[in-house]
PDB file of C-alpha atoms in Angstrom:
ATOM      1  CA  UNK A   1       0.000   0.000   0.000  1.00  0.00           C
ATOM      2  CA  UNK A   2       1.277   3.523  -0.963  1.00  0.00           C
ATOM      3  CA  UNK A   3       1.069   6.122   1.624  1.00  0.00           C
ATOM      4  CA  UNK A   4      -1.107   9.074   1.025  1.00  0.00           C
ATOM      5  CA  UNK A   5       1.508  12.019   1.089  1.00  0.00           C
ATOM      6  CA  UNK A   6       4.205   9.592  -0.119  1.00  0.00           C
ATOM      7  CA  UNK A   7       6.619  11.840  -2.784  1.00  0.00           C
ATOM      8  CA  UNK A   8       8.604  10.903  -5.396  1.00  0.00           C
ATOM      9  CA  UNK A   9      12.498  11.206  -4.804  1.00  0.00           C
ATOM     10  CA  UNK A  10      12.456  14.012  -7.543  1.00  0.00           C
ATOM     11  CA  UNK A  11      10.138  15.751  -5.679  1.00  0.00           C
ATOM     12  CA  UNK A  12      11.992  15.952  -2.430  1.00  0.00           C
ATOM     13  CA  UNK A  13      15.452  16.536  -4.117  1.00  0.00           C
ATOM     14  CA  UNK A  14      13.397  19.630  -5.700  1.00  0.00           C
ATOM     15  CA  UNK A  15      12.182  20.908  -2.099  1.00  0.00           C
ATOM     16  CA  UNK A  16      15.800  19.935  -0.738  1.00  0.00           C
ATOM     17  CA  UNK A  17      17.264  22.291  -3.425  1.00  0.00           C
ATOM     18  CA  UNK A  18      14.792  25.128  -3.116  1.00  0.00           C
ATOM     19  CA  UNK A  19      15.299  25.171   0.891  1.00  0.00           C
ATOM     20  CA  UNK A  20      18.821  25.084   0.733  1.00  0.00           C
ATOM     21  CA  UNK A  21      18.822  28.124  -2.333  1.00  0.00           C
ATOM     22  CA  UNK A  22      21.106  25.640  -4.332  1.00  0.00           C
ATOM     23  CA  UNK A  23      18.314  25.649  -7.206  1.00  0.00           C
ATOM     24  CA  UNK A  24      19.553  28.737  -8.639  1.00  0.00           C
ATOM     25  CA  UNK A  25      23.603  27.842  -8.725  1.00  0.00           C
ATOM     26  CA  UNK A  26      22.292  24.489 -10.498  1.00  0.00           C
ATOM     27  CA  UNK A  27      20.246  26.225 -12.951  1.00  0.00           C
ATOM     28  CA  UNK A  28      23.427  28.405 -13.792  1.00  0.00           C
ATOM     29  CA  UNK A  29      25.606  25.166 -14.041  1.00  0.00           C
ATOM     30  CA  UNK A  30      22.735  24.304 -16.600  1.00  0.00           C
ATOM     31  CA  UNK A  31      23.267  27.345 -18.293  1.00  0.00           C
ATOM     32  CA  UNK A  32      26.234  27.432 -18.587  1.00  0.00           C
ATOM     33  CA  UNK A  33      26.475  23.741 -20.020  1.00  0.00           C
ATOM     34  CA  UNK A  34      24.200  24.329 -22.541  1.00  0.00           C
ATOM     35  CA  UNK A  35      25.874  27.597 -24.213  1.00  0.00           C
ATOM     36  CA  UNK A  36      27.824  25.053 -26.426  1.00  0.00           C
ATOM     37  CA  UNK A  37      24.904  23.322 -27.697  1.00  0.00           C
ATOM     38  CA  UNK A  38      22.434  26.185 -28.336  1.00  0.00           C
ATOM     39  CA  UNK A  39      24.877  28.597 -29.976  1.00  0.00           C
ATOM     40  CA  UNK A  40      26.880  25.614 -31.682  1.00  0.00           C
ATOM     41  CA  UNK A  41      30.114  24.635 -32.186  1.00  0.00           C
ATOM     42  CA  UNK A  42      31.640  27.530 -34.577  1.00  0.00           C
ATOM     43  CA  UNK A  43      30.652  29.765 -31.326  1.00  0.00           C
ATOM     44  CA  UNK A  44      32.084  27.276 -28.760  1.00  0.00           C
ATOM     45  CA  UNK A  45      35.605  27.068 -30.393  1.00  0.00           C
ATOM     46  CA  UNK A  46      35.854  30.952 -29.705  1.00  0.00           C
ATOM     47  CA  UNK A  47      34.552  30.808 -26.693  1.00  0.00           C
ATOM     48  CA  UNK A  48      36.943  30.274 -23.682  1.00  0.00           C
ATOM     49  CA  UNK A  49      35.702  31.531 -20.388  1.00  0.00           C
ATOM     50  CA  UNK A  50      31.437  31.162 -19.495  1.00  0.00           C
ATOM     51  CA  UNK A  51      30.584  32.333 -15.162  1.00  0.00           C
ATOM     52  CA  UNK A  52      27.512  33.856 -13.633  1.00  0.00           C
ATOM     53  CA  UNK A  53      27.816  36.542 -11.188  1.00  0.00           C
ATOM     54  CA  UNK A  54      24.876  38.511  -9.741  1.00  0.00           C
ATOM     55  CA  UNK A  55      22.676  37.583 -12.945  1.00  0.00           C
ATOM     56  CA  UNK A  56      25.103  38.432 -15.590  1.00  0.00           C
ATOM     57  CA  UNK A  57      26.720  35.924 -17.742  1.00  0.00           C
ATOM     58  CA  UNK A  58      30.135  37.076 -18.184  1.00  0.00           C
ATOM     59  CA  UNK A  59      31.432  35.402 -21.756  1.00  0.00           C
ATOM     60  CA  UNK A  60      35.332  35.666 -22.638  1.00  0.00           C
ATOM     61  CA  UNK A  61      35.738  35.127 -26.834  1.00  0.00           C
ATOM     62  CA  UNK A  62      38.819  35.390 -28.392  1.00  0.00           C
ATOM     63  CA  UNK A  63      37.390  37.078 -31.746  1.00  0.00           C
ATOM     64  CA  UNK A  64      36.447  40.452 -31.332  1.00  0.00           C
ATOM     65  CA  UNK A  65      34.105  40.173 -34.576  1.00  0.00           C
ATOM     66  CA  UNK A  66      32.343  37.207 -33.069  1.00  0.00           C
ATOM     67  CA  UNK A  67      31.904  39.987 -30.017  1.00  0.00           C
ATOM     68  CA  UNK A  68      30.707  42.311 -31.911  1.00  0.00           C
ATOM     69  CA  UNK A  69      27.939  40.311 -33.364  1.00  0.00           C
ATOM     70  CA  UNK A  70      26.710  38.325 -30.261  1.00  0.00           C
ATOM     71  CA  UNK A  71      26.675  42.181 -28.621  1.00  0.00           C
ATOM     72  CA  UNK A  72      24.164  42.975 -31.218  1.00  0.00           C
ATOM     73  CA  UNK A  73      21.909  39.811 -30.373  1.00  0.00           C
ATOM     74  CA  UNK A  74      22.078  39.997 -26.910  1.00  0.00           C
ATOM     75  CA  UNK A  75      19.037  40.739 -25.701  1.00  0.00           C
ATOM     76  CA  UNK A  76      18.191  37.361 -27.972  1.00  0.00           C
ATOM     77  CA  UNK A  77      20.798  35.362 -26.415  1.00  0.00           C
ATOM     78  CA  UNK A  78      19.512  36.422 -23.064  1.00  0.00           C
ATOM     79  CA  UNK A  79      15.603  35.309 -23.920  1.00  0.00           C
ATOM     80  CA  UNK A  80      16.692  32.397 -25.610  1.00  0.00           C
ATOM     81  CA  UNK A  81      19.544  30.580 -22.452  1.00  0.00           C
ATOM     82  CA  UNK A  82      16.366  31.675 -19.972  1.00  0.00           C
ATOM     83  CA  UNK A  83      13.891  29.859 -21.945  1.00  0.00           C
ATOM     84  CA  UNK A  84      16.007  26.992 -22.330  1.00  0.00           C
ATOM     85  CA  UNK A  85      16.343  26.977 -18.713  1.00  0.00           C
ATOM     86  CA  UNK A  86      12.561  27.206 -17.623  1.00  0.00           C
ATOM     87  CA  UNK A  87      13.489  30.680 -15.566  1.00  0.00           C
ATOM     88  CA  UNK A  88      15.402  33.959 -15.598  1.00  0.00           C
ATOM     89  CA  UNK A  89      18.407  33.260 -14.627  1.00  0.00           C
ATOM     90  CA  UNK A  90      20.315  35.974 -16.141  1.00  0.00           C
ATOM     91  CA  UNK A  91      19.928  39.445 -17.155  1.00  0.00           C
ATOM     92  CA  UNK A  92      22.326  40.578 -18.690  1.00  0.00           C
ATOM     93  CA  UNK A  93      25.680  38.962 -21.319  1.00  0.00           C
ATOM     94  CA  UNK A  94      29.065  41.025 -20.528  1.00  0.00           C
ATOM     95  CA  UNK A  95      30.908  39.817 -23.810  1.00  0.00           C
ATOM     96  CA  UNK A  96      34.680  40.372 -23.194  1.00  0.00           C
TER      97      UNK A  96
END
């Protein structure tokens, strides 16, 4: 017989997470991981430095043209990693 306020293991790993404010540092480890996939690999190869600080993602290229060009879709780039997420998670790209 199941218990009636039995939860899944999910579901307490979820509460666990929320509790202990680590949900937000694992969505940002998410983030970061999936910068690779979603802007692909011609993006990846330039890119060499990803971290989170206060809400901005703080992205180190080494070609300024690349730069220049994800500076003009930022506010694209920011939708599009928060959506992927589920959340906001950032607010703002610093491309250096």
């Amino acid at each position: 017989m199941r218990k009636q306020n039995a939860q899944s293991v999910g579901e307490i790993i979820s509460q666990v997470l929320k509790e202990q404010n680590l949900d937000l540092k694992l969505d940002e480890t998410r983030l970061i991981k999936a910068w690779d996939s979603l802007l692909g690999e011609h993006v990846a190869a330039y890119t060499s430095k990803l971290y989170i600080q206060r809400g901005v993602l703080y992205v180190h290229l080494s070609s300024s043209v690349l730069r220049n060009e994800l500076s003009m879709c930022r506010n694209m780039l920011i939708d599009r990693l928060n959506k992927h997420i589920g959340r906001q998670i950032i607010t703002d790209i610093i491309f250096r």
